[in-house]
Coordinates of C-alpha atoms in Angstrom, one line a residue:
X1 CA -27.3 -3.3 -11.8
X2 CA -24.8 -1.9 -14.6
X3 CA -20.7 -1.9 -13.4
X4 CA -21.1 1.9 -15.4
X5 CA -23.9 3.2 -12.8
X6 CA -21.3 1.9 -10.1
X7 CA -18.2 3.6 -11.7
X8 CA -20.2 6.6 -12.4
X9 CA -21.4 6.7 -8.4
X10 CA -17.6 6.4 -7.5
X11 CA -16.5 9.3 -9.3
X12 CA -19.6 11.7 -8.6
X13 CA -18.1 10.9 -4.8
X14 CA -14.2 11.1 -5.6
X15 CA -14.8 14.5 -7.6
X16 CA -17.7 16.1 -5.9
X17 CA -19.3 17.2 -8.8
X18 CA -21.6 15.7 -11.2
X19 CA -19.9 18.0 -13.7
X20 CA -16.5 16.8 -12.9
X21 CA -17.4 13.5 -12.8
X22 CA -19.2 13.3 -16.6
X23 CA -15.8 15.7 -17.4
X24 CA -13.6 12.1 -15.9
X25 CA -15.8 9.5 -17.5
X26 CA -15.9 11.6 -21.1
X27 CA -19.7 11.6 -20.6
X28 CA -22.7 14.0 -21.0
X29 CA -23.6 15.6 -16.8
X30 CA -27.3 14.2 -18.4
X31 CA -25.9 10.7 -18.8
X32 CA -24.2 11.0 -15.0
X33 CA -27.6 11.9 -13.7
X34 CA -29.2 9.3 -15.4
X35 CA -26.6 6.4 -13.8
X36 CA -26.9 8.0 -10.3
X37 CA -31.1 8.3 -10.4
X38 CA -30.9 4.2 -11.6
X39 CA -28.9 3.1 -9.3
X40 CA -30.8 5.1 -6.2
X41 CA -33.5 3.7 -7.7
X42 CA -32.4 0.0 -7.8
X43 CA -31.8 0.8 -4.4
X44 CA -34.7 2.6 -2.9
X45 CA -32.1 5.1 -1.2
X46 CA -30.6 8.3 -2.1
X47 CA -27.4 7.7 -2.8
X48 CA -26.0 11.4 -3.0
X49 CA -27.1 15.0 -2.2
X50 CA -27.0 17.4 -5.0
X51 CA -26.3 20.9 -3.7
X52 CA -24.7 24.2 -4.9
X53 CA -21.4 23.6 -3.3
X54 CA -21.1 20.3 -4.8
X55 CA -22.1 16.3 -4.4
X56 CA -22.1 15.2 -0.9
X57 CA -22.3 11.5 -0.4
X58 CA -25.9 10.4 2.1
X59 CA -25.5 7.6 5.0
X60 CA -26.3 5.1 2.5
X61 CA -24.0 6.4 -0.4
X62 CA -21.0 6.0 2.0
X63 CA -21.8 2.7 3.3
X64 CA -22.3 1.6 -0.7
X65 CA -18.8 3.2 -1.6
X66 CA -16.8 0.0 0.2
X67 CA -18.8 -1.9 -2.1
X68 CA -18.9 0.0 -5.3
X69 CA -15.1 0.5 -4.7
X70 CA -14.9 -4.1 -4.8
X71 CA -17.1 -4.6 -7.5
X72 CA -15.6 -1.9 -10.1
X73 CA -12.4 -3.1 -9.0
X74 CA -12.9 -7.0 -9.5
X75 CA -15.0 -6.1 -13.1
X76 CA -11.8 -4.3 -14.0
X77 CA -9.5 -7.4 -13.3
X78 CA -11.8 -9.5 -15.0
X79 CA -11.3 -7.8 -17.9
X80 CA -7.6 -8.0 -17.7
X81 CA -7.4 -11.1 -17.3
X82 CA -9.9 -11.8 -19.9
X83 CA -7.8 -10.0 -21.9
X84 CA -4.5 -12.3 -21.2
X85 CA -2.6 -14.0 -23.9
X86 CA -3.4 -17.9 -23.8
X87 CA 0.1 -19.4 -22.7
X88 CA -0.5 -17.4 -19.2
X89 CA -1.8 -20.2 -16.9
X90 CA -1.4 -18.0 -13.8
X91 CA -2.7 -14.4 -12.6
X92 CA -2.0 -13.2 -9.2
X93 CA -2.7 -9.9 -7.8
X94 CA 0.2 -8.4 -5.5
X95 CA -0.8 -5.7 -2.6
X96 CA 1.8 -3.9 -1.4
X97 CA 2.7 -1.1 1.1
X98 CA 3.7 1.6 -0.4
X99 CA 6.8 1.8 1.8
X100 CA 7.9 -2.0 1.1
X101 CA 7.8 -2.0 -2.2
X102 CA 11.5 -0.5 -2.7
X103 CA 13.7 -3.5 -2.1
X104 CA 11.1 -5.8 -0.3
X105 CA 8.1 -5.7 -2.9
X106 CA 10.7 -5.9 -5.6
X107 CA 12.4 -9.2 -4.2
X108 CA 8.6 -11.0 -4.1
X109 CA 8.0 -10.2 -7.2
X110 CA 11.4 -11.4 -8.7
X111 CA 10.3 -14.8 -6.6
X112 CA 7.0 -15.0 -8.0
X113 CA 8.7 -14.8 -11.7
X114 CA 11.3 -17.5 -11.3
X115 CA 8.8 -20.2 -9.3
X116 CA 6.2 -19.5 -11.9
X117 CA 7.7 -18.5 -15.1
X118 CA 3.9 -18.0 -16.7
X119 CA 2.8 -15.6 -14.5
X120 CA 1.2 -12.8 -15.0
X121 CA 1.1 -10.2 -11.5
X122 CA -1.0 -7.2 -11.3
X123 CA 0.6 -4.8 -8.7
X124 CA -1.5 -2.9 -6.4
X125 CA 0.2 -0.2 -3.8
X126 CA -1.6 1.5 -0.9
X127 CA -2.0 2.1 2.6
X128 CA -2.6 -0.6 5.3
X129 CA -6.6 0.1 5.3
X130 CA -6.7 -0.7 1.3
X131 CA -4.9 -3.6 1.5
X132 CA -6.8 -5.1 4.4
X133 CA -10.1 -4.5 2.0
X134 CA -8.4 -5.7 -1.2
X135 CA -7.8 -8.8 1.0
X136 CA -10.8 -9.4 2.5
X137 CA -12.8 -8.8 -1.0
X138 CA -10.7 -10.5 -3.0
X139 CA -9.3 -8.5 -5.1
X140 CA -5.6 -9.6 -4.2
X141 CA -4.3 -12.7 -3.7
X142 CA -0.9 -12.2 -1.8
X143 CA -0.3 -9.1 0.3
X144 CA 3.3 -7.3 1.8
X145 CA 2.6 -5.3 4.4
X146 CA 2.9 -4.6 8.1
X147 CA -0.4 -5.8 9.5
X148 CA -1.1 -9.0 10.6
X149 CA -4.3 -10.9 9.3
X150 CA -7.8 -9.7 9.4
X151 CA -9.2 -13.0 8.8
X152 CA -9.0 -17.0 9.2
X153 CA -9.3 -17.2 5.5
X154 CA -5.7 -15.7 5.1
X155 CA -2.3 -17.7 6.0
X156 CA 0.1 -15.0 7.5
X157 CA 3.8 -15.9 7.5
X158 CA 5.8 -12.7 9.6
X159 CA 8.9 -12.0 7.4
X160 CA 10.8 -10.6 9.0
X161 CA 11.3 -7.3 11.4
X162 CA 12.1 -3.6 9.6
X163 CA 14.9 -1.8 11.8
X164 CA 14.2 1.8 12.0
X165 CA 17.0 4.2 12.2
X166 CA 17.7 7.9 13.4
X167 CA 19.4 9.2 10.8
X168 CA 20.6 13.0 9.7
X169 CA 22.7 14.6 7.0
X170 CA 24.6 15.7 10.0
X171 CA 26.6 13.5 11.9
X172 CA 26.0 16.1 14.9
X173 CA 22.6 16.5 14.7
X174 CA 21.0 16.5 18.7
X175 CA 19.5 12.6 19.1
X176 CA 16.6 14.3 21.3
X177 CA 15.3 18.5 21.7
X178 CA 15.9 18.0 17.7
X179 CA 14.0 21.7 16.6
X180 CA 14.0 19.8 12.7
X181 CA 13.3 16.6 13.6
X182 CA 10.6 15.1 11.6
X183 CA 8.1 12.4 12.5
X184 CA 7.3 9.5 10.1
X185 CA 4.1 6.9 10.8
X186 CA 4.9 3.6 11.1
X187 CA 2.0 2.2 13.0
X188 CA 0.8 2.4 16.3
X189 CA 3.3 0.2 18.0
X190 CA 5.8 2.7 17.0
X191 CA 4.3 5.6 17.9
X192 CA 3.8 3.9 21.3
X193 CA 7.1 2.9 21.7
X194 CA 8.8 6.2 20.1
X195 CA 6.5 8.4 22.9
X196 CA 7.9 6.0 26.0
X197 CA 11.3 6.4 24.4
X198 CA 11.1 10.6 23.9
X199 CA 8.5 11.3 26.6
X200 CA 10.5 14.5 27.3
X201 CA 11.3 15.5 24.3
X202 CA 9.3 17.9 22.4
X203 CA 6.8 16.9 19.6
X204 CA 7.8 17.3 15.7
X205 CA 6.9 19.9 13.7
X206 CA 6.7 18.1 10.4
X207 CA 5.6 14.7 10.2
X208 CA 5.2 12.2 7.1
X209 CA 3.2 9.5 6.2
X210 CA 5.7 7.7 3.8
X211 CA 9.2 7.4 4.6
X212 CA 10.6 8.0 1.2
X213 CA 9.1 11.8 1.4
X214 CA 10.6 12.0 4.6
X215 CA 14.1 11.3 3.2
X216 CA 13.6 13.8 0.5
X217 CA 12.6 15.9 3.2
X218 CA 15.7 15.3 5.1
X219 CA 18.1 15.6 1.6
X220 CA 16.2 19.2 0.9
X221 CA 16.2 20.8 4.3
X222 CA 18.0 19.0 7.2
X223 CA 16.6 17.8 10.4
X224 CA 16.7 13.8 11.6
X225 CA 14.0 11.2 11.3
X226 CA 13.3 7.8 11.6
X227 CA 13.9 5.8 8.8
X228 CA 14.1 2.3 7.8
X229 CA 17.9 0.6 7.5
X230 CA 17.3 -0.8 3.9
X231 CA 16.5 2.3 3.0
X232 CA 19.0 4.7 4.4
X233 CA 21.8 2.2 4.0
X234 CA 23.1 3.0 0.9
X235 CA 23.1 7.1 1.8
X236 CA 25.0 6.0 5.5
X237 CA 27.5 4.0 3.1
X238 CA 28.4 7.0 1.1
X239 CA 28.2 10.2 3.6
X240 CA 25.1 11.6 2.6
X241 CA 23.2 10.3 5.7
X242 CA 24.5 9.7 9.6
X243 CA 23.2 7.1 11.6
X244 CA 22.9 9.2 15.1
X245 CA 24.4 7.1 18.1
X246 CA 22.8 6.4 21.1
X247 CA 19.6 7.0 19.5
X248 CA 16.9 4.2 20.0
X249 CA 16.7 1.3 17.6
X250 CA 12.7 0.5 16.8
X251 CA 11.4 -2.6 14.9
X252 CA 8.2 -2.8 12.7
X253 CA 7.3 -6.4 11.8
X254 CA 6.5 -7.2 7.5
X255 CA 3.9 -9.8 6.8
X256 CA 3.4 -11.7 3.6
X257 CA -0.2 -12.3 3.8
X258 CA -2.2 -15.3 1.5
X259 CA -5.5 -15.0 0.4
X260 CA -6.5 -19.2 0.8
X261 CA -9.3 -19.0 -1.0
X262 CA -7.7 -17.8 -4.4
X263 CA -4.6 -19.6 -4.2
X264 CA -5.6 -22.9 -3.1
X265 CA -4.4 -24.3 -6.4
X266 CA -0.9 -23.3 -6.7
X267 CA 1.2 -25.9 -5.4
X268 CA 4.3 -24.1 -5.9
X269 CA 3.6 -21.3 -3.6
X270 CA 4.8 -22.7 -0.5
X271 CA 8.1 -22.6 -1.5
X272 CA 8.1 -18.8 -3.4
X273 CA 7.1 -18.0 -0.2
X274 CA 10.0 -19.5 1.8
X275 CA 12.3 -17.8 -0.7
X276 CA 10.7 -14.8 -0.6
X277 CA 11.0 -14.6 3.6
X278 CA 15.0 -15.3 2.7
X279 CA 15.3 -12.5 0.5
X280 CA 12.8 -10.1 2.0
X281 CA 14.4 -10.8 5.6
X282 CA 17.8 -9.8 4.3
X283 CA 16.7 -6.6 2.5
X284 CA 15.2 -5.5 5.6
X285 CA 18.2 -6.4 7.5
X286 CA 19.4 -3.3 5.7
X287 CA 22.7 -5.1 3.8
X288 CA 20.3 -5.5 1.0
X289 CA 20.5 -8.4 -1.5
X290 CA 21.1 -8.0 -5.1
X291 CA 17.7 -9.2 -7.0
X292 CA 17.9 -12.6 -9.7
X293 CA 15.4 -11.6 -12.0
X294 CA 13.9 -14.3 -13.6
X295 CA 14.9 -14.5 -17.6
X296 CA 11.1 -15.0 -18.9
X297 CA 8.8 -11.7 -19.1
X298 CA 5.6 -11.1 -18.3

């Protein structure tokens, strides 16, 4: 099976079109069809349904895409780190939240650069789900995020606990009945625990999946939201954000996640990881902590 029928598969799906996708990969639509008909036939199973309105994935082609998605990623990495000068004795992928890695992500990877000055670290951001199957495949080695392990093959250490915040550009802004109030995710705890907390109250108009759109939201047009305290900290300090009293305090818990397997070998990790919780625990505290950058690049 060729990694270029896989690719090719991945972007007929993540484009639609067999046109689109030979327009992404700077290939012929002949030489798409040709990938896609060897690979459903490696197979045995049609992989995706051509039809006038575009390329719709079958029951097989979306229970290969997980897969596909692994294997193109980990033959990618390979050829990074293939492609690695020879004084770089370490490679470590980093998954991260897309909302931790302001502040938090930042400080773990300062860390990972002073314990091991010959690293070389691969960033990955995402959502929760994509981290949880860069873990399990192994295509990361250490993970920030807020969900606990999904495996025994992966050593969890909790961080530390994110205070959320209802904040506004106006100090008078109504703590409940908000009409602009804005709704950002932060897992299903918090959702749980915000809907005890406002069970009268009526439900947001506007909601966010990332918090840093939500406070560029709030700059741009107003309203309150929960947001967390390293984050609107600095904005509090200066004016440009109010910290609403009385308004409930909520806490979301940060794991730095290990994948065992890969790291088994680095005896310095341990304590990285003990500095990291230091550093990442007072971030989230929302004083924030001015980052030592290690001297050597990578």
């Amino acid at each position: 099976m060729k990694i270029s029928n896989l690719q090719t598969f991945l972007a007929v799906i993540e484009t639609g079109s067999l046109s689109r996708a030979a327009a992404r990969l700077h290939v012929t639509q002949s030489t798409v069809t040709a990938r896609l008909q060897a690979l459903e036939d490696s197979l045995g199973q049609r992989l995706v349904n051509r039809q006038k309105s575009g390329a719709v994935p079958t029951a097989a082609g979306l229970r290969l895409r997980r897969y596909a998605e692994a294997m193109s990623g980990l033959w990618d990495q390979a050829r990074q780190e293939v492609a690695l000068p020879a004084d770089v004795r370490v490679i470590c992928n980093l998954g991260c939240d897309s909302d931790l890695w302001t502040e938090a992500g930042t400080h773990l990877f300062a860390v990972l650069q002073e314990h091991q000055p010959d690293i070389a670290v691969s960033i990955w951001g995402g959502s929760p789900a994509e981290i949880a199957g860069w873990m399990e495949s192994g295509l990361v080695d250490i993970s920030l995020g807020y969900a606990p392990p999904a495996t025994t093959s992966q050593t969890a250490m909790r961080l530390a606990d994110e205070i959320l915040v209802l904040v506004s550009p106006q100090a008078n802004r109504p703590v409940t009945f908000d009409p602009q109030y804005v709704f950002v995710e932060a897992g299903r705890d918090f959702a749980r625990e915000h809907a005890a907390a406002y069970a009268n109250a009526d439900t947001g108009n506007i909601g966010f999946n990332r918090a840093e759109w939500a406070l560029s939201h709030l700059l741009d047009k107003g309203g309150s939201a929960y947001l967390p305290k390293r984050l609107a900290a600095p904005l509090v300090a200066d004016g440009t954000l109010f910290e609403l009293a009385d308004a409930p305090v909520f806490k979301r818990p940060v794991y730095l996640l290990v994948n065992d397997a890969t790291t088994q070998a680095w005896t310095w990790l341990d304590a990285a990881m003990q500095d990291a919780k230091g550093r990442i625990g007072v971030a989230l505290s929302g004083h924030g902590a001015k980052i030592q950058y290690a001297e050597t690049a990578v």
